[in-house]
Short mmCIF file of C-alpha atoms in Angstrom, two decimals:
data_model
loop_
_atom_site.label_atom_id
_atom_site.label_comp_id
_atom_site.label_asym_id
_atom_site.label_seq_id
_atom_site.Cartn_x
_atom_site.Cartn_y
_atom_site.Cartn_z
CA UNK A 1 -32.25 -3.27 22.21
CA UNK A 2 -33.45 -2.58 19.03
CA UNK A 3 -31.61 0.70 18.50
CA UNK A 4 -28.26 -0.01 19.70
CA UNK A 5 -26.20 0.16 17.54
CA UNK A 6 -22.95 -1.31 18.54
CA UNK A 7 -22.53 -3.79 21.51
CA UNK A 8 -19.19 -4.35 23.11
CA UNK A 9 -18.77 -7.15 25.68
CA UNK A 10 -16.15 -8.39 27.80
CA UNK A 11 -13.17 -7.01 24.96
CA UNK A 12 -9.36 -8.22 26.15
CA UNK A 13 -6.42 -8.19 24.44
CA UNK A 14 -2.89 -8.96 25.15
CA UNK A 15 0.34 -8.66 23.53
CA UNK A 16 2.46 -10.89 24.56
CA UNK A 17 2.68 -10.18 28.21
CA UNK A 18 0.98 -6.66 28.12
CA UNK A 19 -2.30 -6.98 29.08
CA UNK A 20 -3.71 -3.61 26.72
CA UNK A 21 -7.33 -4.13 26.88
CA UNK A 22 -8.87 -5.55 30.49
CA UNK A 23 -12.80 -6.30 30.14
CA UNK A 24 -14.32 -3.50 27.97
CA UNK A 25 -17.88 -3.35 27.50
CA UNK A 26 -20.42 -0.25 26.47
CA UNK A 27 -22.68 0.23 23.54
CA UNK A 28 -24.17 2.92 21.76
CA UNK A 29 -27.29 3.82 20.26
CA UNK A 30 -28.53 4.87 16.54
CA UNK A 31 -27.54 8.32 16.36
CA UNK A 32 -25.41 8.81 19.40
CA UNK A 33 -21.64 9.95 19.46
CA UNK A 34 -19.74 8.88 22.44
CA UNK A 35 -15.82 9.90 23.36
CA UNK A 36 -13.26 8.23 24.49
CA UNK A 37 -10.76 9.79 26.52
CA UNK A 38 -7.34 8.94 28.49
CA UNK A 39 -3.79 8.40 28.81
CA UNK A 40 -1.78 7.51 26.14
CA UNK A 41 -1.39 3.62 26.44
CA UNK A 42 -4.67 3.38 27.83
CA UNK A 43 -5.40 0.67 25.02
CA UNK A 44 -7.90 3.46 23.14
CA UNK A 45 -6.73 2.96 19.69
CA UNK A 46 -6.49 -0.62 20.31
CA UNK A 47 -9.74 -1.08 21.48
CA UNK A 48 -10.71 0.60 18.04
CA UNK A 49 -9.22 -1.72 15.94
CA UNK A 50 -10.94 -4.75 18.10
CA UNK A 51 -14.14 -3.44 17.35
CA UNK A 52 -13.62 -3.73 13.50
CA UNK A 53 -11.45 -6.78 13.83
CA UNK A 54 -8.44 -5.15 12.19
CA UNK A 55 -6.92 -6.26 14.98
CA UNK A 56 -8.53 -9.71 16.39
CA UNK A 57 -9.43 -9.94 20.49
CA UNK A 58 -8.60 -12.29 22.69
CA UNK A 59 -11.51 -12.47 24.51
CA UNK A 60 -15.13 -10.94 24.38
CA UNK A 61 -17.52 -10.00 21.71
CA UNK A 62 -18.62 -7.41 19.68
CA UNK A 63 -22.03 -6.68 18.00
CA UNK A 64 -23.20 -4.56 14.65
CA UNK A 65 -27.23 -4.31 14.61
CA UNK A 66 -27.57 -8.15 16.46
CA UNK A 67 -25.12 -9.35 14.31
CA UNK A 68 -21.57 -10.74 15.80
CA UNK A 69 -18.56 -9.94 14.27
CA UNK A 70 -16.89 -11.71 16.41
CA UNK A 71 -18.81 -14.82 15.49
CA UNK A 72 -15.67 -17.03 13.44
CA UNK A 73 -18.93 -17.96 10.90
CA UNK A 74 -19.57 -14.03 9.70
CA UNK A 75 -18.25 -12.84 6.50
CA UNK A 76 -15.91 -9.88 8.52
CA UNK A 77 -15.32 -8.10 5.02
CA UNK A 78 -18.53 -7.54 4.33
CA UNK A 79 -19.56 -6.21 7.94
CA UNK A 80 -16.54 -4.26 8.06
CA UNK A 81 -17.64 -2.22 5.03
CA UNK A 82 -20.51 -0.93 7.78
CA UNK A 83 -17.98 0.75 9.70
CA UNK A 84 -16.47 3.46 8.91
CA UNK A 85 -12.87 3.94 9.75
CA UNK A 86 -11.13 7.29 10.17
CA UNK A 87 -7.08 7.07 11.18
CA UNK A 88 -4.97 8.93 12.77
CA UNK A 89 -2.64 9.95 9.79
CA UNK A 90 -5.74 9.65 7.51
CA UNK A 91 -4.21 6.93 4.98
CA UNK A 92 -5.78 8.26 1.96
CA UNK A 93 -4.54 6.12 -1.25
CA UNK A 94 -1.68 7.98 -1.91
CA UNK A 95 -2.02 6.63 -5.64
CA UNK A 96 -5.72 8.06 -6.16
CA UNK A 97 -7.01 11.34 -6.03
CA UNK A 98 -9.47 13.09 -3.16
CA UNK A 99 -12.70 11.70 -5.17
CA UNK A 100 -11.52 8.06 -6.57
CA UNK A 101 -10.01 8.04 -2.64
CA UNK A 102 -13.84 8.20 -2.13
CA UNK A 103 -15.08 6.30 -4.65
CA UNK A 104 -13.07 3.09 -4.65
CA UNK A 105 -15.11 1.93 -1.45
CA UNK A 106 -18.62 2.13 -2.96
CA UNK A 107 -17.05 0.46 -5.99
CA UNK A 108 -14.86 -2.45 -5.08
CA UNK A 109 -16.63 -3.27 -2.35
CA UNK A 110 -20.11 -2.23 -2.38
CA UNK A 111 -20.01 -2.81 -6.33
CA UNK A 112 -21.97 -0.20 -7.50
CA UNK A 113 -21.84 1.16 -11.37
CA UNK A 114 -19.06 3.90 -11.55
CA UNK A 115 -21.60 6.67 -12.22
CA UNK A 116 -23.26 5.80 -9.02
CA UNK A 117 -20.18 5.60 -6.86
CA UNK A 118 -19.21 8.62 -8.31
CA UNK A 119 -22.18 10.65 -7.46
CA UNK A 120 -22.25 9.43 -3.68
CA UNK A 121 -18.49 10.36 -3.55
CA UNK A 122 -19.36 14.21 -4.70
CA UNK A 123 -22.79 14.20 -2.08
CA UNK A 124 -20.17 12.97 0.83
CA UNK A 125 -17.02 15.62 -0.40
CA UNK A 126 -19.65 18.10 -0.21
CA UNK A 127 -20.50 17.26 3.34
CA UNK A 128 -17.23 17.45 4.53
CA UNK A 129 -16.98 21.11 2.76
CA UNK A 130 -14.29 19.62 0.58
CA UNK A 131 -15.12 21.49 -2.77
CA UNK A 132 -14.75 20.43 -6.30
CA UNK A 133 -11.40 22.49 -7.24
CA UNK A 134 -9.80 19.56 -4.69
CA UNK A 135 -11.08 16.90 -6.38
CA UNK A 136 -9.13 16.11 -8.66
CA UNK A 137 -5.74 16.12 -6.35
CA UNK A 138 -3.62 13.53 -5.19
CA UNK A 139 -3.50 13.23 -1.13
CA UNK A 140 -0.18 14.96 -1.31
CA UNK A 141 -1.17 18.03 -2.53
CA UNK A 142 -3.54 18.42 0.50
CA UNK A 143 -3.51 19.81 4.12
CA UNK A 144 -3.66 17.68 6.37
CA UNK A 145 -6.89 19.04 7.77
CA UNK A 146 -8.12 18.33 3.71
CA UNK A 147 -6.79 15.02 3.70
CA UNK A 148 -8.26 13.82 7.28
CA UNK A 149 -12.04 15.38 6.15
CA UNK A 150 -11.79 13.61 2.51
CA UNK A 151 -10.89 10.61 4.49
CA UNK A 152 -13.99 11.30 6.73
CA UNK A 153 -15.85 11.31 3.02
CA UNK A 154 -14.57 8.21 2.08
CA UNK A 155 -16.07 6.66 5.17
CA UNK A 156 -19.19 8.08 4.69
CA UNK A 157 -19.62 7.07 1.25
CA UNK A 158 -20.22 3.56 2.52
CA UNK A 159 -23.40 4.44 4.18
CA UNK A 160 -21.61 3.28 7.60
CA UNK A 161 -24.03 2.32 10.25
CA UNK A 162 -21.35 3.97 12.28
CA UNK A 163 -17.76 5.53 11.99
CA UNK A 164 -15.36 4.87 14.43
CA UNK A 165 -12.71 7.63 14.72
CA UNK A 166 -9.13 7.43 16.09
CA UNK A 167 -8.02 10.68 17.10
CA UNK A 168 -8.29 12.00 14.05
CA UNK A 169 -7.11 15.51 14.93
CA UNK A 170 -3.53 14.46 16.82
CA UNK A 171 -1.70 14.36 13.76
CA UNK A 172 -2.78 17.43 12.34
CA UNK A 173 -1.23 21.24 12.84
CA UNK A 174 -2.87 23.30 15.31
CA UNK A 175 -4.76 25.49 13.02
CA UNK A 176 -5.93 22.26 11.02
CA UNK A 177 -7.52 21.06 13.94
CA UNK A 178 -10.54 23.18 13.91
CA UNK A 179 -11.88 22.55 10.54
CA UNK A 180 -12.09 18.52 11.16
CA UNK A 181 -13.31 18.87 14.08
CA UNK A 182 -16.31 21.11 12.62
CA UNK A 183 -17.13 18.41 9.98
CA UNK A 184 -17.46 15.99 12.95
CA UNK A 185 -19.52 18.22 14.74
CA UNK A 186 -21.90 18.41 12.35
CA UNK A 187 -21.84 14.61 11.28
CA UNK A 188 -22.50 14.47 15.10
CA UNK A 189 -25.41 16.90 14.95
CA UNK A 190 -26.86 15.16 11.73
CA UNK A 191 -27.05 12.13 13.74
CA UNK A 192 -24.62 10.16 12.30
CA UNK A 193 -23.24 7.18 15.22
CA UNK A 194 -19.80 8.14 16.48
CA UNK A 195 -17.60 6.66 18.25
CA UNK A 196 -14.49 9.15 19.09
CA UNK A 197 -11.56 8.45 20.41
CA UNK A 198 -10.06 11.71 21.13
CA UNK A 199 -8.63 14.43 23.64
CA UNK A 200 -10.49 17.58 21.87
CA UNK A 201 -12.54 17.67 25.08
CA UNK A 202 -14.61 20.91 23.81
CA UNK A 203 -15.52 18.25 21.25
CA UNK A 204 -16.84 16.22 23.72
CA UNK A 205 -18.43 18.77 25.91
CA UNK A 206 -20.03 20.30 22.95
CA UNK A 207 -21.79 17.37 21.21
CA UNK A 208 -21.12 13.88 22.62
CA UNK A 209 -23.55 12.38 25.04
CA UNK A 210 -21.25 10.20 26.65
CA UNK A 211 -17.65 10.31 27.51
CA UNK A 212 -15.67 7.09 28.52
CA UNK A 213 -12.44 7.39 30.03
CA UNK A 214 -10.04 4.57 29.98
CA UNK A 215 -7.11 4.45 32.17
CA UNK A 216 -4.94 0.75 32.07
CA UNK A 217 -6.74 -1.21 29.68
CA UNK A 218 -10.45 -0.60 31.27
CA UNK A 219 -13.36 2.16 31.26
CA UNK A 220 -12.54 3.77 34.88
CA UNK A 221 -15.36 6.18 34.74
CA UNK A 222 -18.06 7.45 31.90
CA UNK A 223 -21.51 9.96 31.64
CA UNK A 224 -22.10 13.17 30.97
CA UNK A 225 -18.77 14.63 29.46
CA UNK A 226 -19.04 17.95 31.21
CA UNK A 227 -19.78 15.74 34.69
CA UNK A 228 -16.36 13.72 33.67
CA UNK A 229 -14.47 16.46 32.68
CA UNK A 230 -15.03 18.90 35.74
CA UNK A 231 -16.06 16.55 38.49
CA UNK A 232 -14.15 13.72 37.95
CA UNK A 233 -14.65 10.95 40.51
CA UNK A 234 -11.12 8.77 40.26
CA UNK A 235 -7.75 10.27 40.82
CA UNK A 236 -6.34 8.98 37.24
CA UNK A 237 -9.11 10.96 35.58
CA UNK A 238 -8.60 14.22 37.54
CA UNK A 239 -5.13 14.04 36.81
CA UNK A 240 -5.80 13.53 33.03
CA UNK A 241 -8.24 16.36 32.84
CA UNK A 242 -6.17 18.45 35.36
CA UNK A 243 -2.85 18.06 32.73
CA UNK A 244 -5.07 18.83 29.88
CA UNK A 245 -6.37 21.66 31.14
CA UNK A 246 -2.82 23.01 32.15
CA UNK A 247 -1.62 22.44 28.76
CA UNK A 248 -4.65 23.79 26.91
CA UNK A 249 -5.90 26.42 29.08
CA UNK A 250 -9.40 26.37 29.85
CA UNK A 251 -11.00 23.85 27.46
CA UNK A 252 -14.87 24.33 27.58
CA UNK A 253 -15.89 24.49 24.21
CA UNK B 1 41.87 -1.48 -48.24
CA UNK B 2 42.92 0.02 -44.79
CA UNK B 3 41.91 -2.03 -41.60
CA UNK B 4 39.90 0.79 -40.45
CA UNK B 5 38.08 1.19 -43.48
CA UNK B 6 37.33 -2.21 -43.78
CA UNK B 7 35.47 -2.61 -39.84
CA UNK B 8 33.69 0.63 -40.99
CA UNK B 9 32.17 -1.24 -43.62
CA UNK B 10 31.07 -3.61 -41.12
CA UNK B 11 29.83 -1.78 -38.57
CA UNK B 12 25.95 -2.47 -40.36
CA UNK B 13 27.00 -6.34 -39.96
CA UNK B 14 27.61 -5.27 -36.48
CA UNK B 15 24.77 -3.25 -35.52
CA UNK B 16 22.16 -5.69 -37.11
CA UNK B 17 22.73 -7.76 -34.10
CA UNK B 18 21.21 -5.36 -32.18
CA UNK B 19 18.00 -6.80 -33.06
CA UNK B 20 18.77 -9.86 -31.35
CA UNK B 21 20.22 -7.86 -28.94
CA UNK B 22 16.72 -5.84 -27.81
CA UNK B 23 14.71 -9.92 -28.45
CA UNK B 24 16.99 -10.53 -25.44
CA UNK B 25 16.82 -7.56 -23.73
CA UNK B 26 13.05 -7.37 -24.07
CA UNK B 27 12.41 -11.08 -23.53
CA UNK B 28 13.76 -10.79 -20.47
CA UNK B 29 12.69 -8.29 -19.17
CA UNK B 30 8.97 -9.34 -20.12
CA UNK B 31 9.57 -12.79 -18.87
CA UNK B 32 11.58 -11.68 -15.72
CA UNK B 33 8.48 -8.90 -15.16
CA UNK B 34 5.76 -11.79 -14.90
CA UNK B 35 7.35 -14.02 -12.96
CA UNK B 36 9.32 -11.72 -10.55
CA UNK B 37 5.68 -9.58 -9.89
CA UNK B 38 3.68 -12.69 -8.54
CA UNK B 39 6.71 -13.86 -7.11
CA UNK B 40 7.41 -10.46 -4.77
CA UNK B 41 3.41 -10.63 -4.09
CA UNK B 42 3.46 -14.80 -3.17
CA UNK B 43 6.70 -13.70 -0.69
CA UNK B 44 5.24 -11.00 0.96
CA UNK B 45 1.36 -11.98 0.84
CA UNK B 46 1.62 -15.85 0.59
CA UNK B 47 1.26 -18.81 3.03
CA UNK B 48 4.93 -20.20 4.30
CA UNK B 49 5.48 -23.08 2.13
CA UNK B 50 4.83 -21.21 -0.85
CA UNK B 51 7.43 -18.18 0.15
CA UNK B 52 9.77 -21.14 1.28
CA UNK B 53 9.52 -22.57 -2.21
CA UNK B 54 9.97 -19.22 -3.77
CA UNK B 55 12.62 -17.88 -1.43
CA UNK B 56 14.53 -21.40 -3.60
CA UNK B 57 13.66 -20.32 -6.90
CA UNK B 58 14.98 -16.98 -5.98
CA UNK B 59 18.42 -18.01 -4.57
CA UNK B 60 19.34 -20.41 -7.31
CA UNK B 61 18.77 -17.56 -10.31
CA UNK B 62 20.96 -14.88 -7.83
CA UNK B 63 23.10 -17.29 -6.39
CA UNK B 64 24.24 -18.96 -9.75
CA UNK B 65 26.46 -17.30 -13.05
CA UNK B 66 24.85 -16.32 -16.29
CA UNK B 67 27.31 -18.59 -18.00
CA UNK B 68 26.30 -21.82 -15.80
CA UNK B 69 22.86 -21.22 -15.96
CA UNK B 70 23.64 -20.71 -20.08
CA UNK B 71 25.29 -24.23 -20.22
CA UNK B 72 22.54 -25.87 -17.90
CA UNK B 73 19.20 -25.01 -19.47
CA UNK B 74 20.88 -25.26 -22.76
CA UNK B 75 22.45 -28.87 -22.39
CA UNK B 76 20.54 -29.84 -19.26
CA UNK B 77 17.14 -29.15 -18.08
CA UNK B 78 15.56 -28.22 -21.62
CA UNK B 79 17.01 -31.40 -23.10
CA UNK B 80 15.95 -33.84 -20.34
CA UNK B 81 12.36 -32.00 -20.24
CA UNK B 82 12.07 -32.77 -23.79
CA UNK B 83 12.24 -29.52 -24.87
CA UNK B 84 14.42 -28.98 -28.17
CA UNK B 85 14.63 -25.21 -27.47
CA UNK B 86 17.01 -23.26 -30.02
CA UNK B 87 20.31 -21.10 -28.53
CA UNK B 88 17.81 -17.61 -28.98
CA UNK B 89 15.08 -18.63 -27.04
CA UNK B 90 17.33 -20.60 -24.18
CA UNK B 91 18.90 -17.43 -24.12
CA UNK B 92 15.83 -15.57 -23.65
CA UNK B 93 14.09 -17.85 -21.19
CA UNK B 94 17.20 -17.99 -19.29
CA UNK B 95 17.51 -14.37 -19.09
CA UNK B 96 13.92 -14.00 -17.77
CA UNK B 97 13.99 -16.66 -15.13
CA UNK B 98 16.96 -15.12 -13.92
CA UNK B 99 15.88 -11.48 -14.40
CA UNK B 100 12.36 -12.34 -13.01
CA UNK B 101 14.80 -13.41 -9.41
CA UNK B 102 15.92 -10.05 -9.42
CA UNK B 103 12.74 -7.85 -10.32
CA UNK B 104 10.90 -9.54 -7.39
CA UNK B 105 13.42 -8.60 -5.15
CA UNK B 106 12.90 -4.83 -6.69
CA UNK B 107 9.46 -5.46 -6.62
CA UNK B 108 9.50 -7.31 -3.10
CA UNK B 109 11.10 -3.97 -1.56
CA UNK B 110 8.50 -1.47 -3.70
CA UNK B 111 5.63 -3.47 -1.64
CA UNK B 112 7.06 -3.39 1.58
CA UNK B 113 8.04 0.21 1.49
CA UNK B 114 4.08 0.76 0.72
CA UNK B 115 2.76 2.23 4.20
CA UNK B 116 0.86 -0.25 6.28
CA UNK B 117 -1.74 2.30 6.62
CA UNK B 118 -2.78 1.93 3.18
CA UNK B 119 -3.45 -1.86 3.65
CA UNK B 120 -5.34 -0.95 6.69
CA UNK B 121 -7.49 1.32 5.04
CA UNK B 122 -8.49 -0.65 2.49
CA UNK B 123 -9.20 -3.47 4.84
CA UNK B 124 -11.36 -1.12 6.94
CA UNK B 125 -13.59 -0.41 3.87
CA UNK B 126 -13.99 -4.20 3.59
CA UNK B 127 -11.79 -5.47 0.90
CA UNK B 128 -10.68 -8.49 1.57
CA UNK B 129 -6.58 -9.25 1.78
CA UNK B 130 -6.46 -10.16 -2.28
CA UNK B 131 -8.75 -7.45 -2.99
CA UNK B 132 -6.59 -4.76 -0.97
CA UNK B 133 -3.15 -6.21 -2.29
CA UNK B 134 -3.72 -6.09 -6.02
CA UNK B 135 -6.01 -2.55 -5.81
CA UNK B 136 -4.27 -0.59 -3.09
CA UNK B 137 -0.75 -1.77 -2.25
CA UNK B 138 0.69 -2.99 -5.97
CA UNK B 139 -0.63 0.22 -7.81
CA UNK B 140 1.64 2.32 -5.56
CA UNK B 141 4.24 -0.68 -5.81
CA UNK B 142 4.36 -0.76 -9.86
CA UNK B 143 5.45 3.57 -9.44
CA UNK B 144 7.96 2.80 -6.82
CA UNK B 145 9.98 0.40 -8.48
CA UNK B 146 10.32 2.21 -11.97
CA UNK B 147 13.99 3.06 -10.85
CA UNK B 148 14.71 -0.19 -9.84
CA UNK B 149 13.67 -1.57 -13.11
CA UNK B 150 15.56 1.47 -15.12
CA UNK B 151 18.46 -0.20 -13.35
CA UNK B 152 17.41 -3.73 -14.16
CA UNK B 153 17.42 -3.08 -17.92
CA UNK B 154 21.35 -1.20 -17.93
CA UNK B 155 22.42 -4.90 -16.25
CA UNK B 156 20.59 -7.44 -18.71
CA UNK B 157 21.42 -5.36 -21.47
CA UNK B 158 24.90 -6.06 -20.97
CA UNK B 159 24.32 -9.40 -19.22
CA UNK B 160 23.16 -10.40 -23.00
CA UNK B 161 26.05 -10.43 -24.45
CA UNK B 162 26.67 -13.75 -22.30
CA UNK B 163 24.57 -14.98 -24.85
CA UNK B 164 27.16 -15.56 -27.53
CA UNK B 165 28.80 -18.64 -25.91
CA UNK B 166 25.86 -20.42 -27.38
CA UNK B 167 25.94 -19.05 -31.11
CA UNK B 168 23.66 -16.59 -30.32
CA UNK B 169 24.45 -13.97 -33.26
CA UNK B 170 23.78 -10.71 -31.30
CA UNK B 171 26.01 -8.07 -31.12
CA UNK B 172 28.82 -9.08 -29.37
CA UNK B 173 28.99 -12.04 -31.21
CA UNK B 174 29.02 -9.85 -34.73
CA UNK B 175 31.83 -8.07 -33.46
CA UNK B 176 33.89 -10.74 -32.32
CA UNK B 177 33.21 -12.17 -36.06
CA UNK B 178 34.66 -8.93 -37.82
CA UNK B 179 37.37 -8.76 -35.49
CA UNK B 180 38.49 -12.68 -37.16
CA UNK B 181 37.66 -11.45 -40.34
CA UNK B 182 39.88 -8.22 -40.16
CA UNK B 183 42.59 -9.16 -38.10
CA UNK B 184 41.42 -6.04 -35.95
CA UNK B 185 40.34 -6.13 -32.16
CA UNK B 186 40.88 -2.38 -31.14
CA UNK B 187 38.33 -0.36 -33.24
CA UNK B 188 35.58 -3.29 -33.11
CA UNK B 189 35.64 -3.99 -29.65
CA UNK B 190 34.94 0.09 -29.14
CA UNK B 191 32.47 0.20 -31.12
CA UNK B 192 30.64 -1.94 -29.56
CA UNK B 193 31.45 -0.59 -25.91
CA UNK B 194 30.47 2.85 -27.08
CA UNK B 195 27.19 1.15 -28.61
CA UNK B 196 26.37 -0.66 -24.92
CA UNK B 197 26.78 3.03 -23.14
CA UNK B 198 24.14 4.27 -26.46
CA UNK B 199 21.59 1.53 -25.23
CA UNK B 200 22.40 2.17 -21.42
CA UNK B 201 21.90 6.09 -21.55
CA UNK B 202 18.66 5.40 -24.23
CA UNK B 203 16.75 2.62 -22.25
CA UNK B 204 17.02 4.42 -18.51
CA UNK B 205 15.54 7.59 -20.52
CA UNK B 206 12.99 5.65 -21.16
CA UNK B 207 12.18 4.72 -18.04
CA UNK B 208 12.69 7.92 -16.90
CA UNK B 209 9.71 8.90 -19.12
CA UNK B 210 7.54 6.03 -17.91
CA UNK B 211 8.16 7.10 -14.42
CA UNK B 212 7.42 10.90 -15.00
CA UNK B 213 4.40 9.58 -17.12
CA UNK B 214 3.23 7.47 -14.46
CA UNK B 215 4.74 9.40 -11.09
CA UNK B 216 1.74 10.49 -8.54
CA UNK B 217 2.99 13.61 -6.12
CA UNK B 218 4.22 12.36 -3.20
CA UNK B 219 4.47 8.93 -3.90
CA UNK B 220 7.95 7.48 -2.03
CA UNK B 221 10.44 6.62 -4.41
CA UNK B 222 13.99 5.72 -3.76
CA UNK B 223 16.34 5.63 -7.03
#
């Protein structure tokens, strides 16, 4: 087990009398980028948030490199700075520009000199093709495509053991999906762990090596994504994949 | 000499009190900005008892008049605290622990109309909840409540003039003295109102600077 990465055991959560998340376990190794797919209220994003403790589970346990998180004992802070986070609506720091968006991370929290910080912020801007004429602008004078890949780069800057990703692309324009989804690709490609909660299935066909599908606050059915995607084996994943491929056309990648 | 001539002769009596006036003003507002800042972030950030205990403070500066307050600190608490505070800087103190109720309130709403996404984000990097509040969520919280501020100034500027009931020689307290002296109310009394609207309309440009000084793109801000 010495190169898995992230261990997830047993995760439930409730609210209130909603049962979201049922028993959720799965782990992934250094370098791999898994999907997870389903319904909308299938407890995805939730599950997300369990596995960095933003929000806290009921029940189960969750481990980063053999350590717990969900041990009470850990310092959670200082784990959570190994996991990269990337949201939905991207919540850059509205009051910082694309690089100090990128650099506060490294210093507050990792504490490196400013100089230092500041270099690691251009190296991960750069990876996410986010070029130095941006820089120097405030989140609100950026696309959203911009904003979600220099909030990519602010995860990265952390040296995350792995970044967890919740569907980044659904908030963005159409034609603002494709460049995110590029700078994944190749974060994917370069080996970096993933962990994708998404419905870009040509994503998943194209470079994850597992996809998960949840359906009512459990994994109903995971492997191969092209296996899940056109031979699904339960009827609430062919009806997912059969609704996304009426909406999208055909979505091989 | 005519009446008129003689108030224009005082109107430099008059106007001197303006520097009391702005210790007032500016008092207050300095006091009523460091208490009512920690006080917004202790009500939204802090454990029950302390937002219960706050939530008190709060209601008894907005729930009670200038003038009582005035008469209280002035005769009452200082007094039995064993403070021998003069009338300027009861005046002063009163103003900020009364303006420093209000700011929070304006400073209370600034932080809670920060997205929660930003606190999650910076919690997801792995600052802790302090860490987050004071380097995340009050930077954009400062911006937002310029306005409110702008607006907190125009009302303890003329809330100062309260002052004068305890021999506090600012301006309104100058002017009432010429009026005594000259037998004439009208052209005093306008002068000064036309001097309060001068302050008003010169302090909220001020802050209109500060906030275009200090304004990020796309930062919310309601006026």
């Amino acid at each position: 087990m010495a190169d898995v990465v992230l261990k997830v055991e047993d995760i439930h959560k409730s609210y209130g009398k909603l049962e979201v998340l049922k028993g959720i376990f799965f782990e992934l190794k250094r370098g791999e980028t898994k999907v997870i797919a389903g319904p909308s209220g299938a407890g995805k994003s939730t599950l997300l948030r369990c596995i960095n403790l933003l929000t806290k589970p009921d029940k189960g346990r969750v481990w980063l490199e053999n350590v717990e998180l969900t041990d009470p004992k850990v310092n959670i802070n200082k784990l959570r700075a190994r996991i990269g986070f990337v949201f939905q609506h991207f919540n850059l720091f509205m009051h910082l520009t694309a690089i100090e968006n990128v650099m506060i991370g490294p210093i507050k929290v990792l504490k490196l000199p400013k100089e230092e910080a500041r270099r690691r912020a251009e190296e991960a801007l750069l990876r996410v093709h986010i070029t130095e004429d941006l820089w120097n602008k405030y989140p609100a004078q950026l696309s959203g495509g911009q904003q979600q890949r220099v909030a990519i780069a602010r995860a990265l800057a952390m040296n995350p053991v792995i970044i967890l990703y919740d569907e980044p692309t659904s908030a963005l324009d159409p034609e603002l999906v494709g460049e995110v989804l590029q700078v994944m690709k190749e974060l994917a490609t370069q080996k970096v762990t993933s962990l994708v909660v998404t419905h870009e299935i040509g994503f998943a066909i194209s470079v994850a090596d597992e996809l998960m599908f949840m359906y009512g606050g459990k994994i109903i059915e995971k492997g191969p994504p092209r296996e899940v995607v056109y031979n699904p084996k339960h009827e609430a994943t062919k009806k997912f994949f059969a609704n996304i491929a009426r909406l999208y056309g055909k979505q091989g990648a | 000499m005519p009446v008129q001539a003689s108030v224009i002769a005082y109107i430099p009596y008059m106007l001197d009190g303006l520097k009391m006036t702005f210790l007032l003003v500016g008092g207050g507002l300095g006091i009523g900005f460091l208490i009512g800042v920690p006080i917004a972030i202790g009500q939204v950030y802090g454990p029950k008892e302390l937002k219960a205990a706050l939530d008190a403070y709060v209601w008894f500066f907005r729930g009670t008049p200038l003038l009582v307050l005035l008469f209280l600190f002035y005769w009452g608490v200082f007094p039995a605290l064993g403070l021998n505070l003069n009338a300027v800087l009861t005046s002063a103190l009163v103003l900020g622990m009364r303006s420093g109720a209000y700011q929070s309130q304006i400073f209370r709403g600034a932080i809670t109309s920060v997205p929660e996404g930003q606190y999650m984000a910076a919690r997801s990097l792995g600052m802790g909840k302090w860490q987050a509040v004071l380097s995340i969520i009050v930077p954009q919280a400062l911006r937002i409540a310029i306005p409110g501020w702008s607006n907190e100034y125009a009302i303890i500027l003329k809330d100062s003039a309260i002052c004068f009931v305890l021999g506090v020689m600012e301006m309104l307290n100058r002017t009432r003295y010429v009026m005594i002296s000259t037998g004439e109310a009208l052209l005093p009394f306008i002068f000064a109102g036309i001097t309060y609207i001068f302050l008003t309309y010169g302090g909220v440009k001020v802050f209109d600077i500060i906030y275009e000084r200090y304004k990020i793109p796309g930062l919310l801000v309601r006026g």
